[in-house]
XYZ file of C-alpha atoms in Angstrom:
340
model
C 93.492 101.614 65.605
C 94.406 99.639 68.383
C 92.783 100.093 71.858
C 93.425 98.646 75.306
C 90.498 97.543 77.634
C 92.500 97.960 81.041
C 90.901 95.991 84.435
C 92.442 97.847 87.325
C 92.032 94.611 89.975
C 93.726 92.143 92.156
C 91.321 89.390 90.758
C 93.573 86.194 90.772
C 92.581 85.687 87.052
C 91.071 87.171 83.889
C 89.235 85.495 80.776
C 88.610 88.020 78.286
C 85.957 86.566 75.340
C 84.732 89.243 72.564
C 83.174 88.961 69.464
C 82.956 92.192 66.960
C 80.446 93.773 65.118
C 78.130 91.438 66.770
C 79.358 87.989 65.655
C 77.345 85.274 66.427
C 79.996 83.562 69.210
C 82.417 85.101 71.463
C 85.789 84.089 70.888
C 88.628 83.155 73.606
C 90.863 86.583 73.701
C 93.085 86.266 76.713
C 94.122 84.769 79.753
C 95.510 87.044 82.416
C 96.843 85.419 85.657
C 97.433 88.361 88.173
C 100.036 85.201 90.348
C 102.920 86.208 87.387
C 104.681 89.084 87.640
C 103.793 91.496 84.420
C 106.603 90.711 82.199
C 105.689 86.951 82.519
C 101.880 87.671 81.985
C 101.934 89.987 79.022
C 104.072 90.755 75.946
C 103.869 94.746 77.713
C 104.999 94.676 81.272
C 101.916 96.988 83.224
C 100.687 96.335 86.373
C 97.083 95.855 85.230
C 95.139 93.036 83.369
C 94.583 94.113 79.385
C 93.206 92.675 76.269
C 94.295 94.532 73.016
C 91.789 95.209 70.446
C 92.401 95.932 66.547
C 89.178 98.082 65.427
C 88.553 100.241 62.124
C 86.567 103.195 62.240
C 82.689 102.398 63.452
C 83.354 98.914 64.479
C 81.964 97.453 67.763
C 83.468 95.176 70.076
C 81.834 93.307 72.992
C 83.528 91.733 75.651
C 82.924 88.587 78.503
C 85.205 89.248 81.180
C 85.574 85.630 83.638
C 86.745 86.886 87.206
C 88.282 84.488 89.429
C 89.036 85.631 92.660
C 89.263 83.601 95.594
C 91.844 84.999 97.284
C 91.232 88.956 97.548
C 88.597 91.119 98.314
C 88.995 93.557 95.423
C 87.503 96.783 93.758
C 87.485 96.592 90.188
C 88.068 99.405 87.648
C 87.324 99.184 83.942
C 89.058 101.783 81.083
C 89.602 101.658 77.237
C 91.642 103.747 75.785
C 94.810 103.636 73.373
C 98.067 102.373 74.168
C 99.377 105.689 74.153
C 97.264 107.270 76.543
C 97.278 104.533 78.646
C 100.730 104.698 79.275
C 100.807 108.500 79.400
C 98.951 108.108 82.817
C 100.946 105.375 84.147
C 104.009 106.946 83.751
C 102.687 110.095 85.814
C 100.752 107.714 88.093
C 103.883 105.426 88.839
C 106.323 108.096 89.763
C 103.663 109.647 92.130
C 102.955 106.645 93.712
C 106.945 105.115 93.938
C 107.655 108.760 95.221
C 105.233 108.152 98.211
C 106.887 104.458 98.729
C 110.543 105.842 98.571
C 109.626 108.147 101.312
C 107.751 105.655 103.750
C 110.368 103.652 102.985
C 113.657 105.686 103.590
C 111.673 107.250 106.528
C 111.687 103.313 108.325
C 115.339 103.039 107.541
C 115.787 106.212 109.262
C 113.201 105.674 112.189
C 115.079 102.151 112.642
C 118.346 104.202 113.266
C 116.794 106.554 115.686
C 115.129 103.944 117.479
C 118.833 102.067 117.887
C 120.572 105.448 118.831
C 117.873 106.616 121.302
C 116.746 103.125 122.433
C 113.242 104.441 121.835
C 110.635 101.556 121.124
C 108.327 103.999 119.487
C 110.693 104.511 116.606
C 111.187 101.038 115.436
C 106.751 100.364 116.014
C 106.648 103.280 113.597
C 109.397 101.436 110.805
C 107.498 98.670 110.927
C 104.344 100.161 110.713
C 105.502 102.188 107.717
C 106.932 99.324 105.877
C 103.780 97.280 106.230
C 101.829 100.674 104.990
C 104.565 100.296 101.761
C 103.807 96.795 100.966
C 99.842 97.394 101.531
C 99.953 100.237 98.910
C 101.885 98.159 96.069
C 99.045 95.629 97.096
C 96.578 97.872 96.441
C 97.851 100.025 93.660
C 99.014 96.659 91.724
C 102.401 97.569 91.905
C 103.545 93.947 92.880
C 103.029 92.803 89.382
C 105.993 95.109 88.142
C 108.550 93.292 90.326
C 110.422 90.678 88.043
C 112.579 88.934 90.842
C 110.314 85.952 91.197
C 111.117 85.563 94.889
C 110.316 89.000 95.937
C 106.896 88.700 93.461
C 106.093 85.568 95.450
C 106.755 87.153 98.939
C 104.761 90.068 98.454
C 102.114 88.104 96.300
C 101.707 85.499 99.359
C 100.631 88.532 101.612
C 97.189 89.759 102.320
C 95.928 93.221 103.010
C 93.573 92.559 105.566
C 95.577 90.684 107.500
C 99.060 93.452 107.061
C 96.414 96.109 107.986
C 95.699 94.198 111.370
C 99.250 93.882 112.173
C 99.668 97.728 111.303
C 96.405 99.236 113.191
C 98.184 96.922 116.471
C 101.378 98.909 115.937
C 99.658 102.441 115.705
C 97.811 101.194 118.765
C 101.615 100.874 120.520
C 102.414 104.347 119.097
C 99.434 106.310 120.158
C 100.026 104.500 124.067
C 103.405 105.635 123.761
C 102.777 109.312 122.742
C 99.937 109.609 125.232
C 102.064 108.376 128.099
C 99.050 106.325 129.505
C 100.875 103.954 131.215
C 101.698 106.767 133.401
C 98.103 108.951 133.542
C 95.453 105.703 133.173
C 97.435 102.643 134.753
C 94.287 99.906 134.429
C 93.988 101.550 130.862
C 96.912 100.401 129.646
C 97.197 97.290 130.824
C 94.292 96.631 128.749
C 95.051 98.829 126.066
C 98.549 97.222 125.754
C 97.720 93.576 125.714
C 94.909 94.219 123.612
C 97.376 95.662 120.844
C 99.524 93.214 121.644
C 96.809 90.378 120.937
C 96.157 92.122 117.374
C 99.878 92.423 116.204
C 100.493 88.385 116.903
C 96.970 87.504 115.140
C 98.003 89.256 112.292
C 101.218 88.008 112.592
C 99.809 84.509 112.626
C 96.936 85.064 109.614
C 99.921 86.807 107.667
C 102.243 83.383 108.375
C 99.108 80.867 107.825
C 98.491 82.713 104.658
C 102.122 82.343 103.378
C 102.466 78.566 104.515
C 99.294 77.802 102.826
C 98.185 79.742 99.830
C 95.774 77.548 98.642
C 93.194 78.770 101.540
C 90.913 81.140 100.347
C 87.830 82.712 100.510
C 85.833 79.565 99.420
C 87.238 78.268 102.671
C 85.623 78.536 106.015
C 88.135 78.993 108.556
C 89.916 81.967 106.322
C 86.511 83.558 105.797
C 85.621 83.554 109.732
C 89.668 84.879 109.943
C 89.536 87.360 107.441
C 86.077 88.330 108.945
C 87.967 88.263 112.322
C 90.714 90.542 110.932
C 88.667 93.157 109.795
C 86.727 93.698 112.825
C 89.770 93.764 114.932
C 90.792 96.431 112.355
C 87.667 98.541 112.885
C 87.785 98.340 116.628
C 91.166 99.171 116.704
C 90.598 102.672 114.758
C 87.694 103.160 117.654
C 89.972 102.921 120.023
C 93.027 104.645 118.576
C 90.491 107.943 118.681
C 89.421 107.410 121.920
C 93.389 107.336 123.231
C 93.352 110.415 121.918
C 90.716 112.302 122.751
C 90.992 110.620 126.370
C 94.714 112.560 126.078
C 93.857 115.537 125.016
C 89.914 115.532 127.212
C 92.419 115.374 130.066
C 94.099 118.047 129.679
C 90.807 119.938 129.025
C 91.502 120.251 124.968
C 88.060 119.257 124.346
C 87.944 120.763 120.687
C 91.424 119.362 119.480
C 90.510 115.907 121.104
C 87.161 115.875 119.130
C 88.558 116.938 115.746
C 91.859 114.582 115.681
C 89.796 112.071 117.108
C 87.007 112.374 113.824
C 89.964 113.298 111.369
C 91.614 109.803 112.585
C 88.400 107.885 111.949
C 87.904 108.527 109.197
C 91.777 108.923 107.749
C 93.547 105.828 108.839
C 94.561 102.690 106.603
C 91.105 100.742 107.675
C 89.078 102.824 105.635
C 91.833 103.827 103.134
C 91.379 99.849 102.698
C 87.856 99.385 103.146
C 86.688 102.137 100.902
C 88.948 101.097 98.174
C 88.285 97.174 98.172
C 84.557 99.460 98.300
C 82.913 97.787 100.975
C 82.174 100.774 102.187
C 81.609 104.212 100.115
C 83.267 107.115 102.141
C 84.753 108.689 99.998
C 85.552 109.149 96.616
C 89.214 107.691 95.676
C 91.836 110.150 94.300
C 95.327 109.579 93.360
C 97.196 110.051 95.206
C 94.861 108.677 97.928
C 94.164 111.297 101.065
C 95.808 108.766 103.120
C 99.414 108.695 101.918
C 99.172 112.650 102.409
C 98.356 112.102 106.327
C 101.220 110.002 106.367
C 103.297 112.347 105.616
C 102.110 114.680 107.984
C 102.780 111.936 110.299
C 106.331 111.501 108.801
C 106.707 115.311 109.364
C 105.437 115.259 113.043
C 107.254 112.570 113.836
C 110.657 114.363 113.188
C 109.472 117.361 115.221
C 109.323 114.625 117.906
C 112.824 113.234 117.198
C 114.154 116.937 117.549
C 112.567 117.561 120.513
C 114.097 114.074 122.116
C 117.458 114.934 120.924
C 117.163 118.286 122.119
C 116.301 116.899 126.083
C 118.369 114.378 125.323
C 121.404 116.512 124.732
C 119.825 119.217 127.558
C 120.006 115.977 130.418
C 123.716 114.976 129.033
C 124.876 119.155 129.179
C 122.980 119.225 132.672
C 124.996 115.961 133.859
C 128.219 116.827 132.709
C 127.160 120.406 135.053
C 126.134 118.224 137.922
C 128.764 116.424 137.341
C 131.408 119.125 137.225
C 130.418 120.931 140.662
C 130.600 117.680 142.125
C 134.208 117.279 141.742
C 134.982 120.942 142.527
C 133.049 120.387 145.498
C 135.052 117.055 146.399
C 138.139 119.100 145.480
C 137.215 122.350 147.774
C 136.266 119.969 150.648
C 139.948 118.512 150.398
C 142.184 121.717 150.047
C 140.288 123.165 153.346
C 141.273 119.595 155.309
């Protein structure tokens, strides 16, 4: 029967030797170079490395697995199964995850609009910070392997995790200043708070473009270690003070109990630790699939839309009350002349 031992990583490359029934050598089984897309890499286009193994009934194979991987910092999963339940899960596992993606997805398109329309900066911080959250799950759920345009493999491919992650805790920094209003309630707060978030968004921005102009750096590198070292950090103390904002908000207006529990929930459900925990270099939490993470952004999504009703709604309140200003104004002007 034949049986598929699965590696669920973004290792750059895989050397798979085995030998059966305890042979004296291992043999050379497979090559598998996570840089192709899937179709290129394997006869079977799935977004994880496999070797395929032929075995009769109480037959043993053993397998050397060479992992080369200088350019990710990666978890590593290991199954072995047959084809056919393989593929049974992936085919439940990829339309959960591409239904998550669609929605993060068409919910940017739609926060880009809104932004336009309401000239609201907090809208388009959100698009991008949803599209980056896209990308970084296809990074981490392998799902860049199943793209077949080579240019869009390659542009994806040349991104890094960390580094998308920095750019995206600097944008949620921008939101949660926003939605607080501190720029109105802590003045010498957000000056700092602001240029701080500002500082993380253009180094990620500028690891994210280094990255791309020069692939070749990795982790056997010194400057990208002390960056990607840099990156996390940044990451970490950006989370920190993303719950502070918040309990600061809500501490003000004497919400002690709601400020403590969002401010706990969001350290320890934000895309830092979603990231973190599953590269597993740190142990949180046990990872599920769908991850807790993509559900938070939905309730994100969801409260975000409450928000856009409530700005339309003022929005259309101010223009009704202007167009009423504006109204007894000119029967005023009008009254004023008929009486001269």
């Amino acid at each position: 029967q034949k049986y598929w031992l699965g590696m669920y990583s973004q290792a750059d490359s895989l050397i798979y030797y085995a030998r059966i029934n305890a042979e004296k050598t291992f043999r050379f089984k497979k090559l598998s170079d996570y840089s192709k897309p899937s179709h290129l890499r394997d006869s079977i286009n799935v977004r994880f490395h496999f070797a395929s193994f032929d075995l009769n009934q109480n037959q043993e194979v053993e397998v050397l697995a060479l992992v080369k991987n200088h350019n990710h910092f990666t978890n590593c999963y290991m199954d072995f199964t047959t084809p056919y339940d393989n593929l049974n899960w992936e085919k439940g596992f990829y339309w959960i995850i591409s239904s998550f993606v669609s929605i993060f997805v068409f919910t940017a398109l739609l926060c880009f609009l809104f932004g336009f329309l309401l000239r609201k900066l907090l809208f388009i911080n959100y698009a991008f910070y949803l599209i980056l959250t896209a990308i970084f799950i296809l990074h981490e759920e392998l799902f860049i392997s199943i793209f077949e345009t080579p240019w869009i493999h390659n542009l994806i491919y040349k991104t890094n995790s960390n580094f998308l992650m920095t750019i995206a805790v600097g944008l949620n920094m921008q939101i949660f200043i926003m939605l607080t209003n501190i720029k109105k309630t802590a003045t010498k707060f957000y000056f700092y708070l602001n240029n701080f978030s500002i500082y993380v968004i253009i180094f990620g921005l500028f690891c994210s473009l280094l990255n791309y102009i020069f692939p070749q750096l990795n982790f056997l590198n010194t400057y990208y270690n002390i960056l990607w070292n840099k990156a996390v950090i940044l990451n970490v103390l950006c989370v920190i003070i993303n719950a502070g904002i918040i309990q600061f908000y809500f501490f003000k207006r004497k919400k002690y109990l709601n400020g403590f529990l969002l401010g706990v929930l969001l350290l320890i459900l934000n895309p830092v630790i979603y990231y973190l925990n599953y590269s597993k270099i740190i142990e949180l939490y046990e990872i599920q699939h769908p991850n807790y993470y993509y559900y938070v952004i939905l309730l994100e999504i969801l409260l975000l839309g409450l928000f856009i009703i409530l700005q339309y709604r003022n929005k259309i309140r101010e223009s009704i009350n202007f167009l009423k200003a504006k109204i007894n104004a000119e029967q005023g002007l009008k009254i004023e002349k008929e009486t001269k």
